[in-house]
Amino acid sequence: MNSSKIIVTRPRDQLHQAITSIQQNLAENDLEIEVLGLPLLEIVPETDQALAQAMHQGLLEAEWLSFVSPNAFLAADQLLKTFHYEWPRHL
């Protein structure tokens, strides 16, 4: 009997897809490990117009840009769109 478990802590709206992907990978490799969902994270959109303006100004002046995660990019993108800012073309 295998008592190993994988606990997935993605945000609730990303949890199902992550669990399904892990389960498929386990099945493809003939591994029987229970996969549990525990949504410990919640990504909350930022709605501060001053922050959006400052971020946009910083983007205009930036030479390059890197995000630490897809969620970080999505949050930044949503903040810009909320206040009708566009991504600078040079980035």
PDB file of C-alpha atoms in Angstrom:
ATOM      1  CA  MET A   1       0.000   0.000   0.000  1.00  0.00           C
ATOM      2  CA  ASN A   2       1.368   3.401  -1.021  1.00  0.00           C
ATOM      3  CA  SER A   3       0.677   6.166   1.497  1.00  0.00           C
ATOM      4  CA  SER A   4       2.339   8.886  -0.578  1.00  0.00           C
ATOM      5  CA  LYS A   5       0.294  11.952  -1.366  1.00  0.00           C
ATOM      6  CA  ILE A   6       0.774  15.034  -3.489  1.00  0.00           C
ATOM      7  CA  ILE A   7      -0.820  18.198  -2.155  1.00  0.00           C
ATOM      8  CA  VAL A   8      -1.492  20.895  -4.748  1.00  0.00           C
ATOM      9  CA  THR A   9      -1.725  24.437  -3.361  1.00  0.00           C
ATOM     10  CA  ARG A  10      -2.592  26.416  -6.491  1.00  0.00           C
ATOM     11  CA  PRO A  11      -5.311  29.097  -6.394  1.00  0.00           C
ATOM     12  CA  ARG A  12      -8.840  27.666  -6.501  1.00  0.00           C
ATOM     13  CA  ASP A  13      -9.425  28.630 -10.161  1.00  0.00           C
ATOM     14  CA  GLN A  14      -6.198  26.828 -11.217  1.00  0.00           C
ATOM     15  CA  LEU A  15      -6.507  23.827  -8.906  1.00  0.00           C
ATOM     16  CA  HIS A  16      -8.538  21.446 -11.073  1.00  0.00           C
ATOM     17  CA  GLN A  17      -6.273  21.838 -14.101  1.00  0.00           C
ATOM     18  CA  ALA A  18      -3.137  21.323 -11.994  1.00  0.00           C
ATOM     19  CA  ILE A  19      -4.537  18.204 -10.304  1.00  0.00           C
ATOM     20  CA  THR A  20      -5.691  16.732 -13.623  1.00  0.00           C
ATOM     21  CA  SER A  21      -2.281  17.329 -15.189  1.00  0.00           C
ATOM     22  CA  ILE A  22      -0.464  15.691 -12.272  1.00  0.00           C
ATOM     23  CA  GLN A  23      -2.861  12.719 -12.259  1.00  0.00           C
ATOM     24  CA  GLN A  24      -2.339  12.185 -15.999  1.00  0.00           C
ATOM     25  CA  ASN A  25       1.433  12.305 -15.562  1.00  0.00           C
ATOM     26  CA  LEU A  26       1.276   9.816 -12.704  1.00  0.00           C
ATOM     27  CA  ALA A  27      -0.939   7.457 -14.720  1.00  0.00           C
ATOM     28  CA  GLU A  28       1.385   7.641 -17.733  1.00  0.00           C
ATOM     29  CA  ASN A  29       4.232   6.560 -15.446  1.00  0.00           C
ATOM     30  CA  ASP A  30       2.213   3.807 -13.714  1.00  0.00           C
ATOM     31  CA  LEU A  31       2.366   5.577 -10.363  1.00  0.00           C
ATOM     32  CA  GLU A  32      -0.486   5.380  -7.883  1.00  0.00           C
ATOM     33  CA  ILE A  33      -0.204   8.442  -5.678  1.00  0.00           C
ATOM     34  CA  GLU A  34      -3.188  10.271  -4.267  1.00  0.00           C
ATOM     35  CA  VAL A  35      -3.418  13.907  -5.385  1.00  0.00           C
ATOM     36  CA  LEU A  36      -5.174  16.301  -3.025  1.00  0.00           C
ATOM     37  CA  GLY A  37      -6.194  19.897  -3.612  1.00  0.00           C
ATOM     38  CA  LEU A  38      -5.587  22.469  -0.922  1.00  0.00           C
ATOM     39  CA  PRO A  39      -6.055  25.964  -2.364  1.00  0.00           C
ATOM     40  CA  LEU A  40      -3.880  28.030  -0.027  1.00  0.00           C
ATOM     41  CA  LEU A  41      -3.396  30.890  -2.464  1.00  0.00           C
ATOM     42  CA  GLU A  42      -5.821  33.473  -3.721  1.00  0.00           C
ATOM     43  CA  ILE A  43      -4.761  35.902  -6.411  1.00  0.00           C
ATOM     44  CA  VAL A  44      -6.581  39.165  -5.789  1.00  0.00           C
ATOM     45  CA  PRO A  45      -6.537  41.814  -8.510  1.00  0.00           C
ATOM     46  CA  GLU A  46      -4.981  45.151  -7.644  1.00  0.00           C
ATOM     47  CA  THR A  47      -7.222  48.173  -8.263  1.00  0.00           C
ATOM     48  CA  ASP A  48      -5.010  51.109  -7.286  1.00  0.00           C
ATOM     49  CA  GLN A  49      -4.908  53.659 -10.113  1.00  0.00           C
ATOM     50  CA  ALA A  50      -1.759  55.343  -8.740  1.00  0.00           C
ATOM     51  CA  LEU A  51      -0.005  51.962  -8.787  1.00  0.00           C
ATOM     52  CA  ALA A  52      -1.150  51.355 -12.369  1.00  0.00           C
ATOM     53  CA  GLN A  53       0.168  54.759 -13.433  1.00  0.00           C
ATOM     54  CA  ALA A  54       3.503  54.220 -11.656  1.00  0.00           C
ATOM     55  CA  MET A  55       3.847  50.743 -13.154  1.00  0.00           C
ATOM     56  CA  HIS A  56       3.084  52.038 -16.637  1.00  0.00           C
ATOM     57  CA  GLN A  57       5.648  54.827 -16.252  1.00  0.00           C
ATOM     58  CA  GLY A  58       8.209  52.282 -15.091  1.00  0.00           C
ATOM     59  CA  LEU A  59       7.442  50.092 -18.108  1.00  0.00           C
ATOM     60  CA  LEU A  60       7.957  53.043 -20.453  1.00  0.00           C
ATOM     61  CA  GLU A  61      11.413  53.581 -18.982  1.00  0.00           C
ATOM     62  CA  ALA A  62      12.411  49.897 -18.711  1.00  0.00           C
ATOM     63  CA  GLU A  63      14.880  48.265 -21.072  1.00  0.00           C
ATOM     64  CA  TRP A  64      13.751  44.731 -20.239  1.00  0.00           C
ATOM     65  CA  LEU A  65      11.185  43.011 -18.060  1.00  0.00           C
ATOM     66  CA  SER A  66      10.847  39.673 -16.274  1.00  0.00           C
ATOM     67  CA  PHE A  67       7.953  38.202 -14.275  1.00  0.00           C
ATOM     68  CA  VAL A  68       8.353  35.634 -11.513  1.00  0.00           C
ATOM     69  CA  SER A  69       5.254  33.672 -12.539  1.00  0.00           C
ATOM     70  CA  PRO A  70       2.397  33.567 -15.034  1.00  0.00           C
ATOM     71  CA  ASN A  71       0.114  34.866 -12.274  1.00  0.00           C
ATOM     72  CA  ALA A  72       2.371  37.895 -11.771  1.00  0.00           C
ATOM     73  CA  PHE A  73       2.093  38.727 -15.468  1.00  0.00           C
ATOM     74  CA  LEU A  74      -1.685  38.231 -15.476  1.00  0.00           C
ATOM     75  CA  ALA A  75      -2.097  40.505 -12.442  1.00  0.00           C
ATOM     76  CA  ALA A  76       0.042  43.233 -14.026  1.00  0.00           C
ATOM     77  CA  ASP A  77      -1.805  42.896 -17.326  1.00  0.00           C
ATOM     78  CA  GLN A  78      -5.189  43.155 -15.615  1.00  0.00           C
ATOM     79  CA  LEU A  79      -4.110  46.231 -13.646  1.00  0.00           C
ATOM     80  CA  LEU A  80      -2.971  47.992 -16.822  1.00  0.00           C
ATOM     81  CA  LYS A  81      -6.165  47.081 -18.681  1.00  0.00           C
ATOM     82  CA  THR A  82      -8.371  48.247 -15.801  1.00  0.00           C
ATOM     83  CA  PHE A  83      -7.054  51.786 -16.244  1.00  0.00           C
ATOM     84  CA  HIS A  84      -6.684  51.604 -20.057  1.00  0.00           C
ATOM     85  CA  TYR A  85      -2.884  51.528 -20.176  1.00  0.00           C
ATOM     86  CA  GLU A  86      -1.184  49.611 -22.959  1.00  0.00           C
ATOM     87  CA  TRP A  87       2.022  47.632 -22.796  1.00  0.00           C
ATOM     88  CA  PRO A  88       4.916  49.575 -24.324  1.00  0.00           C
ATOM     89  CA  ARG A  89       5.835  48.096 -27.704  1.00  0.00           C
ATOM     90  CA  HIS A  90       9.557  48.006 -26.939  1.00  0.00           C
ATOM     91  CA  LEU A  91       9.006  45.356 -24.277  1.00  0.00           C
TER      92      LEU A  91
END
